[in-house]
Coordinates of C-alpha atoms in Angstrom, one line a residue:
M387 CA 137.2 94.4 130.8
S388 CA 135.2 92.7 133.4
F389 CA 133.9 94.2 137.0
H390 CA 133.1 92.0 140.1
L391 CA 129.5 92.6 140.5
H392 CA 127.8 90.1 142.8
V393 CA 124.2 91.4 142.1
R394 CA 123.4 90.9 137.9
P395 CA 119.6 91.4 137.0
R396 CA 121.1 90.0 133.2
R397 CA 121.3 86.6 134.7
L398 CA 117.6 86.0 134.9
R399 CA 117.4 87.8 131.1
R400 CA 119.6 85.5 129.5
N401 CA 117.6 83.0 127.3
A402 CA 114.0 82.8 126.7
V403 CA 113.5 79.9 129.3
I404 CA 115.0 81.3 131.7
R405 CA 112.7 85.0 131.3
G406 CA 109.5 82.4 131.2
L407 CA 110.5 80.7 134.6
C408 CA 110.7 84.8 136.0
A409 CA 107.8 85.8 134.1
E410 CA 105.8 87.4 136.6
T411 CA 102.3 88.2 134.7
Q412 CA 101.3 85.8 132.4
L413 CA 98.1 86.3 130.0
S414 CA 96.1 83.7 128.5
V415 CA 93.3 83.2 126.0
N416 CA 91.0 83.0 128.8
K417 CA 91.6 85.5 130.2
L418 CA 90.4 87.7 127.0
I419 CA 86.8 88.9 126.2
Y420 CA 86.0 89.3 122.4
P421 CA 83.3 92.4 121.5
L422 CA 80.9 91.3 118.8
F423 CA 78.4 93.5 117.3
V424 CA 74.9 92.1 116.1
R425 CA 72.3 93.9 113.8
E426 CA 69.0 92.7 111.2
G427 CA 69.5 91.6 107.9
K428 CA 71.7 89.2 106.2
G429 CA 75.7 89.0 106.2
K430 CA 78.8 91.0 107.3
T431 CA 79.6 94.7 107.1
P432 CA 82.8 95.9 107.5
I433 CA 83.9 98.5 110.2
P434 CA 86.0 101.5 108.4
S435 CA 87.3 102.7 111.6
M436 CA 88.1 99.5 113.2
P437 CA 90.0 97.5 110.1
G438 CA 89.2 93.8 110.7
Q439 CA 85.8 93.9 112.4
F440 CA 82.1 94.0 111.7
V441 CA 78.7 93.7 112.1
F442 CA 77.1 90.8 112.2
S443 CA 73.9 89.4 111.1
I444 CA 72.6 86.1 113.6
Q445 CA 74.2 83.7 111.4
P446 CA 77.5 85.2 110.6
I447 CA 78.0 86.1 113.9
L448 CA 77.6 82.3 115.3
K449 CA 80.4 81.4 112.8
E450 CA 82.2 83.9 114.7
I451 CA 81.7 82.6 117.5
E452 CA 82.3 79.3 116.4
E453 CA 85.6 80.0 115.4
C454 CA 86.3 81.9 118.6
I455 CA 85.8 78.9 120.5
A456 CA 88.1 77.3 118.3
L457 CA 90.8 79.6 119.2
G458 CA 90.1 79.1 122.7
I459 CA 88.3 82.6 123.4
H460 CA 85.1 81.2 125.1
T461 CA 83.7 84.4 126.5
I462 CA 81.8 87.4 124.8
A463 CA 80.3 91.0 125.1
L464 CA 77.8 91.4 122.3
F465 CA 76.3 95.4 121.6
P466 CA 73.6 95.6 119.5
Q467 CA 73.2 98.0 115.6
I468 CA 69.7 99.4 115.6
V469 CA 68.4 100.8 112.7
P470 CA 66.8 104.0 113.4
D471 CA 63.7 103.5 112.6
K472 CA 63.4 101.8 115.7
K473 CA 64.9 103.5 117.6
D474 CA 62.9 106.3 120.2
P475 CA 63.5 108.4 123.1
M476 CA 62.8 105.5 125.5
G477 CA 64.7 103.0 123.8
S478 CA 62.0 100.7 123.7
E479 CA 63.9 98.1 121.5
A480 CA 66.1 96.9 123.9
Y481 CA 63.0 95.4 126.5
R482 CA 61.3 94.4 123.0
E483 CA 61.6 90.1 123.2
E484 CA 61.3 90.5 119.3
G485 CA 64.1 92.7 119.5
I486 CA 67.6 92.1 117.3
Y487 CA 69.8 91.8 120.6
I488 CA 67.6 89.5 122.4
R489 CA 66.7 87.4 118.8
A490 CA 70.3 87.5 118.3
L491 CA 70.8 86.8 122.9
Q492 CA 68.7 83.4 121.9
A493 CA 70.6 82.3 119.0
I494 CA 74.2 82.4 120.7
K495 CA 72.7 80.9 123.8
Q496 CA 70.6 77.7 121.9
R497 CA 73.7 77.7 119.0
F498 CA 77.0 77.6 122.0
P499 CA 75.0 76.8 125.8
N500 CA 78.7 76.6 127.2
L501 CA 79.8 79.9 125.9
C502 CA 80.2 82.7 128.6
L503 CA 77.6 85.4 126.9
I504 CA 77.8 89.1 128.8
S505 CA 75.2 91.0 127.8
D506 CA 75.4 95.2 127.8
V507 CA 72.6 97.9 129.8
A508 CA 72.3 101.0 128.4
L509 CA 70.3 103.2 126.2
D510 CA 72.0 104.8 124.2
P511 CA 72.1 101.9 121.0
Y512 CA 68.5 102.2 120.9
S513 CA 67.8 105.9 121.7
S514 CA 66.8 108.6 119.1
T515 CA 68.7 110.6 121.5
G516 CA 72.5 108.7 121.8
H517 CA 72.2 108.9 125.5
D518 CA 72.9 106.0 128.0
G519 CA 69.7 107.1 129.9
W520 CA 66.3 109.3 128.5
V521 CA 66.6 112.5 128.5
S522 CA 63.5 114.7 129.8
P523 CA 62.2 117.4 127.6
E524 CA 64.5 119.8 129.1
G525 CA 67.5 118.2 127.6
E526 CA 68.9 116.6 131.5
V527 CA 69.8 112.8 131.4
S528 CA 67.1 111.4 134.1
N529 CA 68.7 109.3 136.6
D530 CA 65.8 107.7 138.5
K531 CA 63.5 107.5 135.0
T532 CA 66.1 105.6 133.6
L533 CA 66.9 103.0 136.1
P534 CA 63.7 100.6 135.7
L535 CA 64.2 101.0 131.6
L536 CA 67.8 98.9 132.5
S537 CA 65.9 97.0 134.5
R538 CA 63.2 96.2 132.4
M539 CA 66.4 95.7 129.6
A540 CA 68.6 93.4 132.7
V541 CA 66.3 91.3 133.6
L542 CA 65.2 90.4 129.6
Q543 CA 68.2 89.7 128.6
A544 CA 69.1 87.4 131.6
Q545 CA 66.1 85.7 130.8
S546 CA 67.5 85.4 126.9
G547 CA 70.6 83.7 127.5
A548 CA 72.8 86.6 128.8
D549 CA 75.0 84.9 131.4
I550 CA 76.8 88.3 133.3
I551 CA 75.0 91.3 133.2
A552 CA 77.0 94.7 132.7
P553 CA 75.6 98.0 133.1
S554 CA 77.8 100.7 131.0
D555 CA 75.3 103.5 131.1
M556 CA 77.0 105.5 134.5
M557 CA 73.4 106.0 136.6
D558 CA 73.8 106.2 140.1
G559 CA 72.6 103.4 142.2
R560 CA 72.0 101.3 139.1
V561 CA 74.2 98.7 140.2
G562 CA 71.4 98.2 143.7
Y563 CA 68.7 98.8 141.7
L564 CA 69.6 96.1 139.1
R565 CA 70.7 93.7 141.5
K566 CA 67.0 94.1 143.1
A567 CA 65.4 93.4 140.6
L568 CA 67.6 89.9 139.3
D569 CA 66.9 88.9 142.4
Q570 CA 63.2 90.0 142.2
A571 CA 63.2 87.8 139.2
D572 CA 64.3 84.7 140.7
L573 CA 68.4 85.7 138.7
R574 CA 70.0 85.4 141.6
H575 CA 72.9 83.9 140.2
I576 CA 73.3 86.1 137.4
P577 CA 76.6 88.2 138.0
I578 CA 76.6 91.6 137.8
M579 CA 79.7 93.2 135.4
S580 CA 79.8 96.9 136.4
Y581 CA 80.7 99.9 134.0
S582 CA 82.7 101.4 137.1
A583 CA 85.0 103.8 136.3
K584 CA 83.9 104.6 132.7
Y585 CA 85.6 108.0 131.2
S586 CA 84.4 110.6 128.9
S587 CA 86.5 109.5 127.1
S588 CA 87.5 110.8 123.5
L589 CA 88.8 106.9 122.1
Y590 CA 85.0 105.6 121.4
G591 CA 84.5 107.4 117.9
P592 CA 84.8 104.0 116.4
F593 CA 82.5 102.1 118.5
R594 CA 80.0 105.2 118.2
D595 CA 80.4 105.4 114.9
A596 CA 79.8 101.4 114.5
L597 CA 76.8 101.3 116.7
G598 CA 75.2 104.8 115.6
S599 CA 75.5 105.5 119.6
A600 CA 76.7 109.4 119.2
P601 CA 74.5 112.2 121.1
K602 CA 72.0 113.9 118.8
G603 CA 69.5 116.3 118.4
D604 CA 67.9 119.4 119.5
H605 CA 68.3 120.2 123.3
V606 CA 69.9 117.3 124.0
P607 CA 73.3 117.2 125.5
G608 CA 76.2 116.7 123.2
D609 CA 78.6 114.7 125.2
K610 CA 78.7 112.2 128.4
K611 CA 79.8 114.4 130.6
T612 CA 77.1 114.9 133.4
Y613 CA 77.5 111.0 133.9
Q614 CA 80.8 109.6 132.5
I615 CA 83.7 110.1 134.9
N616 CA 86.0 113.2 134.2
P617 CA 89.6 112.2 133.0
K618 CA 91.3 114.5 134.9
N619 CA 90.1 112.6 138.3
R620 CA 91.3 108.8 140.0
R621 CA 89.8 109.6 143.2
E622 CA 86.5 109.9 142.1
A623 CA 87.1 106.1 140.0
T624 CA 87.8 104.9 143.8
W625 CA 84.8 106.2 145.1
E626 CA 82.4 104.5 142.4
A627 CA 84.4 101.3 142.1
K628 CA 83.3 101.8 146.3
L629 CA 79.9 102.1 146.1
D630 CA 79.5 99.4 142.7
Q631 CA 81.0 97.0 145.6
E632 CA 78.3 98.2 147.8
E633 CA 75.3 97.5 145.5
G634 CA 76.8 94.2 144.5
A635 CA 78.5 94.2 142.1
D636 CA 80.4 91.0 141.1
I637 CA 82.9 92.5 138.3
L638 CA 84.2 96.3 138.2
M639 CA 85.8 97.7 135.0
V640 CA 87.6 100.2 134.0
K641 CA 87.2 102.0 130.8
P642 CA 89.1 103.1 128.6
I643 CA 92.2 101.5 130.0
G644 CA 95.3 102.7 128.3
F645 CA 96.0 106.1 129.2
Y646 CA 94.1 104.6 132.7
L647 CA 96.6 101.5 134.0
D648 CA 96.7 103.9 137.5
V649 CA 93.1 103.7 138.3
L650 CA 92.9 100.3 137.8
Y651 CA 95.7 99.6 139.7
E652 CA 94.2 102.1 143.1
I653 CA 91.6 100.1 142.4
R654 CA 93.3 96.7 143.1
Q655 CA 94.3 97.7 146.0
I656 CA 91.2 98.7 147.9
T657 CA 88.8 95.7 146.6
P658 CA 88.8 91.7 147.0
L659 CA 86.1 91.9 143.5
A660 CA 87.3 90.7 139.9
L661 CA 88.9 93.3 137.7
A662 CA 87.6 94.1 134.0
A663 CA 89.6 96.5 132.0
Y664 CA 88.0 97.5 128.7
Q665 CA 90.8 98.2 125.5
V666 CA 88.3 100.3 123.7
S667 CA 87.3 100.9 119.9
G668 CA 90.3 104.0 119.6
E669 CA 92.6 102.1 121.2
Y670 CA 92.3 99.9 118.5
A671 CA 91.7 102.3 115.9
M672 CA 95.0 103.6 116.9
F673 CA 97.4 100.7 117.0
H674 CA 95.7 99.5 113.2
A675 CA 96.9 102.6 112.1
A676 CA 100.3 103.2 113.3
A677 CA 101.0 99.5 111.9
E678 CA 99.2 100.4 108.4
R679 CA 102.2 103.7 108.4
G680 CA 104.8 101.2 109.7
W681 CA 105.4 102.7 112.4
I682 CA 105.2 99.9 114.9
D683 CA 105.1 96.5 114.7
L684 CA 101.1 95.7 115.8
R685 CA 101.6 92.0 117.4
S686 CA 104.1 93.0 119.2
V687 CA 102.4 96.2 121.2
V688 CA 99.5 94.7 121.2
Q689 CA 100.6 92.1 123.1
E690 CA 102.5 94.5 125.5
S691 CA 100.2 96.8 126.0
L692 CA 97.2 93.4 126.9
F693 CA 100.4 92.4 129.3
S694 CA 100.3 96.0 130.6
I695 CA 96.9 95.5 131.4
R696 CA 97.0 92.6 133.8
R697 CA 100.2 93.8 135.2
A698 CA 98.5 96.8 136.6
G699 CA 95.9 94.7 138.0
A700 CA 93.0 93.5 135.8
D701 CA 92.2 89.6 135.9
M702 CA 90.0 90.2 132.2
I703 CA 90.2 91.8 129.5
I704 CA 87.9 93.1 126.9
S705 CA 89.9 93.8 123.4
Y706 CA 89.4 93.6 119.8
F707 CA 92.5 91.7 119.7
A708 CA 91.2 88.4 121.4
K709 CA 90.8 86.8 118.2
D710 CA 94.2 88.2 116.7
F711 CA 96.0 87.2 120.3
A712 CA 94.7 83.6 120.2
V713 CA 95.3 82.9 116.5
W714 CA 99.0 84.4 117.2
N715 CA 99.3 82.5 120.2
R716 CA 97.9 78.9 119.2
K717 CA 100.5 77.5 117.1
E718 CA 103.5 79.1 119.4
D719 CA 106.3 76.4 120.2
S720 CA 107.7 76.5 123.9
P721 CA 111.1 78.6 123.7
Q722 CA 114.4 76.2 123.3
P723 CA 117.1 77.2 125.5

């Protein structure tokens, strides 16, 4: 039986070529940012809760980046694993010129001068408290006393090869404070990618395991709820994004992204700035866990998730799947009729 239908949307889904012509959302590897972890020592150490991910010493991370570049990935977000005996309440290792993170930035930039290198600005990997800011003896994460420490980090990182500074700390006013510090250091050309809508999420566990950056210690807050956004709130995220734009941010970010596509879409409506989204460690771990049990097809689900992030308004995506995506799509033939 056949019906006389003037409108048939399925006509545009008939084959791969037509579907490609009509695709509203495009995703290429140059929209992806690959996060990498660096540490002291030699070799690389697997991260148990993040299958296929490692913490690298400097020489292996250079080899890893070389592989990424060959696959078309030209932007790396770098995070440090600091040994416990170099951590203190002030996070002093963060702004020590001989520290592993600074040496890694310098080595990477010297080897790959055209690579776009994004550095992380927050105290949590370096602090003995595991918090993004300085914790007072009374147990309060001090906003204003943290800002000078962050500015020292940002200036040193930019001087050491970082192309983009990315404050992930969620202290009030830090974008304006860092912008002023960078400008005064004659680093006006360095963009700021602000973690504008960083939620107090339960999805950061594997990342904190990898870096040893979970909150810890007596008289220290056991979570980061006093400075990261309440997952129940959306308007608050748009407020934070507006503030960061006013303070001079060049790129705004939503983190995590899987549960917060509505927030990304909302921010897309109110700003002309470029938007980044971070597909975080917990999302990566969940996809892998389900795939290992045969419950999902990893490749299909990952690509679907990345397209959903682009569709919601992201200009760029930080994802631990960036290298996988590049491998999967490197040798794909053009669809045939």
